[in-house]
Amino acid sequence: MVDYNMKQETIKKINKILFVLKETQDWLHLREISRRTGIHHQTISEILDKYLNQFVLIQNFEEYGLKLKLVKLKDKKVDLKSVLTYLKYMKKIEE
């Protein structure tokens, strides 16, 4: 179950991640998003899985002992408002 009463800090992190993904025209590695936003890569992974999974494409590669997670926005027009609106409506559907 997703926590829709999220903290302002989480909303700021979502906004930073969206900004970086919108700015880029190609796939980004999780650690590159982390470097550009200043947010720990594990936190980014959790936010992507919990809040942004509907808005991103994710490619996972595990070869030769390396784990690689690449991320890209499905639609460059998505913004923080549309994400929060989606999450709000999904909460109403689940109740």
Coordinates of N, CA and C in Angstrom, one line a residue:
M1 N 0.8 -1.2 0.0 CA 0.0 0.0 0.0 C 0.9 1.2 0.0
V2 N 0.6 2.2 -0.8 CA 1.4 3.4 -1.0 C 0.9 4.4 0.1
D3 N 1.9 5.1 0.7 CA 1.5 6.1 1.7 C 1.4 7.4 0.9
Y4 N 0.1 7.9 0.8 CA -0.2 9.1 0.0 C -0.1 10.3 0.8
N5 N 0.0 10.2 2.2 CA 0.2 11.3 3.0 C 1.7 11.5 3.2
M6 N 2.4 11.6 2.1 CA 3.9 11.6 2.2 C 4.4 13.0 2.7
K7 N 5.6 12.9 3.2 CA 6.2 14.1 3.7 C 6.6 15.1 2.6
Q8 N 6.7 16.3 3.0 CA 7.2 17.3 2.0 C 8.5 17.0 1.4
E9 N 9.4 16.4 2.3 CA 10.7 16.1 1.8 C 10.7 15.0 0.7
T10 N 9.8 14.1 0.8 CA 9.6 13.0 -0.2 C 9.1 13.7 -1.5
I11 N 8.2 14.6 -1.4 CA 7.6 15.3 -2.6 C 8.8 16.1 -3.3
K12 N 9.6 16.7 -2.5 CA 10.8 17.4 -3.1 C 11.7 16.5 -3.8
K13 N 11.9 15.3 -3.2 CA 12.8 14.3 -3.9 C 12.2 13.8 -5.2
I14 N 10.8 13.6 -5.2 CA 10.1 13.2 -6.4 C 10.3 14.2 -7.5
N15 N 10.2 15.5 -7.1 CA 10.3 16.6 -8.0 C 11.7 16.7 -8.6
K16 N 12.8 16.5 -7.8 CA 14.1 16.5 -8.3 C 14.4 15.3 -9.3
I17 N 13.9 14.2 -8.9 CA 14.0 13.0 -9.8 C 13.3 13.3 -11.2
L18 N 12.1 13.8 -11.1 CA 11.4 14.1 -12.3 C 12.2 15.1 -13.2
F19 N 12.7 16.2 -12.5 CA 13.5 17.2 -13.2 C 14.6 16.6 -14.0
V20 N 15.4 15.7 -13.3 CA 16.6 15.1 -14.0 C 16.1 14.2 -15.1
L21 N 15.1 13.5 -14.9 CA 14.6 12.6 -16.0 C 14.0 13.3 -17.2
K22 N 13.4 14.5 -16.9 CA 12.8 15.3 -18.0 C 13.9 16.0 -18.8
E23 N 15.0 16.3 -18.1 CA 16.1 17.0 -18.7 C 16.9 16.1 -19.6
T24 N 16.8 14.8 -19.4 CA 17.6 13.9 -20.1 C 16.8 13.2 -21.2
Q25 N 17.3 13.1 -22.4 CA 16.6 12.5 -23.5 C 16.8 11.0 -23.6
D26 N 17.6 10.4 -22.7 CA 18.0 9.0 -22.8 C 17.9 8.3 -21.5
W27 N 18.2 7.0 -21.5 CA 18.2 6.3 -20.2 C 19.2 6.8 -19.3
L28 N 18.9 6.8 -18.0 CA 19.9 7.2 -17.0 C 20.0 6.0 -16.0
H29 N 21.3 5.8 -15.6 CA 21.6 4.8 -14.5 C 21.2 5.4 -13.2
L30 N 20.7 4.6 -12.3 CA 20.3 5.0 -11.0 C 21.3 5.9 -10.2
R31 N 22.6 5.5 -10.3 CA 23.6 6.2 -9.7 C 23.9 7.6 -10.3
E32 N 23.6 7.7 -11.6 CA 23.7 9.0 -12.3 C 22.6 9.9 -11.8
I33 N 21.4 9.4 -11.6 CA 20.3 10.2 -11.1 C 20.7 10.6 -9.7
S34 N 21.3 9.7 -8.9 CA 21.7 10.0 -7.5 C 22.7 11.2 -7.5
R35 N 23.7 11.1 -8.4 CA 24.8 12.1 -8.5 C 24.2 13.5 -8.8
R36 N 23.2 13.5 -9.8 CA 22.6 14.8 -10.2 C 21.7 15.4 -9.2
T37 N 21.0 14.5 -8.4 CA 20.0 15.0 -7.4 C 20.6 15.2 -6.0
G38 N 21.6 14.4 -5.7 CA 22.2 14.4 -4.3 C 21.3 13.5 -3.4
I39 N 20.5 12.7 -4.0 CA 19.7 11.7 -3.3 C 20.3 10.3 -3.4
H40 N 20.4 9.6 -2.2 CA 21.0 8.3 -2.2 C 20.3 7.4 -3.3
H41 N 21.1 6.6 -3.9 CA 20.6 5.7 -5.0 C 19.5 4.7 -4.5
Q42 N 19.6 4.2 -3.3 CA 18.6 3.3 -2.8 C 17.3 4.1 -2.5
T43 N 17.4 5.3 -2.1 CA 16.2 6.1 -1.9 C 15.5 6.4 -3.3
I44 N 16.3 6.6 -4.3 CA 15.7 6.8 -5.6 C 15.0 5.6 -6.1
S45 N 15.6 4.4 -5.9 CA 15.0 3.2 -6.3 C 13.7 3.0 -5.6
E46 N 13.6 3.3 -4.3 CA 12.4 3.1 -3.5 C 11.3 4.1 -4.0
I47 N 11.7 5.3 -4.3 CA 10.7 6.3 -4.8 C 10.2 5.9 -6.2
L48 N 11.1 5.4 -7.0 CA 10.7 4.9 -8.4 C 9.7 3.8 -8.2
D49 N 10.0 2.8 -7.4 CA 9.1 1.7 -7.2 C 7.8 2.0 -6.5
K50 N 7.8 2.9 -5.6 CA 6.6 3.2 -4.7 C 5.7 4.3 -5.4
Y51 N 6.3 5.3 -6.0 CA 5.5 6.5 -6.4 C 5.5 6.7 -7.9
L52 N 6.6 6.4 -8.6 CA 6.8 6.8 -10.0 C 6.7 5.6 -11.0
N53 N 6.4 4.4 -10.5 CA 6.5 3.2 -11.4 C 5.5 3.3 -12.6
Q54 N 4.5 4.1 -12.4 CA 3.5 4.3 -13.5 C 4.0 5.3 -14.6
F55 N 5.0 6.0 -14.2 CA 5.5 7.1 -15.1 C 6.8 6.9 -15.8
V56 N 7.5 5.8 -15.4 CA 8.8 5.5 -15.9 C 8.9 4.1 -16.5
L57 N 9.9 4.0 -17.4 CA 10.3 2.7 -18.0 C 11.6 2.3 -17.2
I58 N 11.7 1.1 -16.9 CA 12.9 0.6 -16.1 C 13.4 -0.6 -16.8
Q59 N 14.7 -0.6 -17.0 CA 15.4 -1.8 -17.5 C 16.4 -2.2 -16.5
N60 N 16.3 -3.5 -16.1 CA 17.3 -4.1 -15.1 C 18.2 -5.1 -15.9
F61 N 19.5 -4.9 -15.7 CA 20.4 -5.8 -16.2 C 21.3 -6.4 -15.1
E62 N 21.4 -7.7 -15.2 CA 22.3 -8.4 -14.2 C 23.2 -9.4 -15.0
E63 N 24.4 -8.9 -15.3 CA 25.3 -9.8 -16.0 C 26.7 -9.6 -15.4
Y64 N 27.4 -10.7 -15.4 CA 28.8 -10.7 -14.9 C 28.9 -10.1 -13.5
G65 N 27.9 -10.4 -12.7 CA 28.0 -9.9 -11.3 C 27.6 -8.5 -11.1
L66 N 27.3 -7.8 -12.2 CA 26.9 -6.4 -12.1 C 25.4 -6.2 -12.2
K67 N 24.9 -5.3 -11.3 CA 23.5 -5.0 -11.4 C 23.4 -3.6 -11.9
L68 N 22.5 -3.4 -12.9 CA 22.4 -2.1 -13.6 C 20.9 -1.8 -13.7
K69 N 20.5 -0.7 -13.2 CA 19.1 -0.3 -13.4 C 19.0 1.0 -14.1
L70 N 18.4 1.0 -15.3 CA 18.3 2.2 -16.1 C 16.9 2.7 -16.1
V71 N 16.7 4.0 -16.1 CA 15.4 4.6 -15.9 C 15.2 5.7 -17.0
K72 N 13.9 5.8 -17.5 CA 13.6 6.8 -18.4 C 12.1 7.1 -18.3
L73 N 11.7 8.4 -18.4 CA 10.3 8.8 -18.4 C 9.5 8.2 -19.6
K74 N 8.3 7.8 -19.3 CA 7.5 7.3 -20.4 C 7.0 8.5 -21.2
D75 N 6.7 9.6 -20.5 CA 6.2 10.8 -21.2 C 6.9 12.1 -20.6
K76 N 7.6 12.8 -21.4 CA 8.3 14.0 -21.0 C 7.4 15.1 -20.4
K77 N 6.1 15.0 -20.7 CA 5.2 16.0 -20.2 C 4.7 15.9 -18.8
V78 N 5.0 14.7 -18.2 CA 4.6 14.4 -16.8 C 5.3 15.5 -15.9
D79 N 4.6 15.9 -14.9 CA 5.1 16.8 -13.9 C 4.7 16.4 -12.5
L80 N 5.2 17.1 -11.5 CA 4.9 16.8 -10.1 C 3.4 16.8 -9.9
K81 N 2.7 17.8 -10.4 CA 1.3 17.9 -10.2 C 0.5 16.7 -10.7
S82 N 0.9 16.2 -11.9 CA 0.2 15.0 -12.4 C 0.5 13.8 -11.6
V83 N 1.7 13.7 -11.1 CA 2.1 12.5 -10.3 C 1.3 12.5 -9.0
L84 N 1.2 13.7 -8.3 CA 0.5 13.8 -7.1 C -1.0 13.5 -7.3
T85 N -1.6 14.0 -8.4 CA -3.0 13.8 -8.7 C -3.2 12.4 -8.9
Y86 N -2.4 11.7 -9.7 CA -2.5 10.3 -9.9 C -2.5 9.5 -8.6
L87 N -1.5 9.8 -7.7 CA -1.4 9.1 -6.5 C -2.7 9.3 -5.6
K88 N -3.2 10.5 -5.6 CA -4.4 10.9 -4.9 C -5.6 10.0 -5.3
Y89 N -5.8 9.9 -6.7 CA -6.9 9.2 -7.2 C -6.7 7.7 -7.0
M90 N -5.5 7.2 -7.0 CA -5.2 5.8 -6.8 C -5.6 5.4 -5.3
K91 N -5.3 6.3 -4.4 CA -5.7 6.1 -3.0 C -7.2 5.9 -2.9
K92 N -8.0 6.8 -3.5 CA -9.4 6.7 -3.5 C -9.9 5.4 -4.1
I93 N -9.3 4.9 -5.1 CA -9.7 3.6 -5.7 C -9.4 2.5 -4.8
E94 N -8.3 2.5 -4.1 CA -7.9 1.4 -3.2 C -8.7 1.4 -1.9
E95 N -9.3 2.5 -1.5 CA -10.1 2.5 -0.2 C -11.4 1.8 -0.3

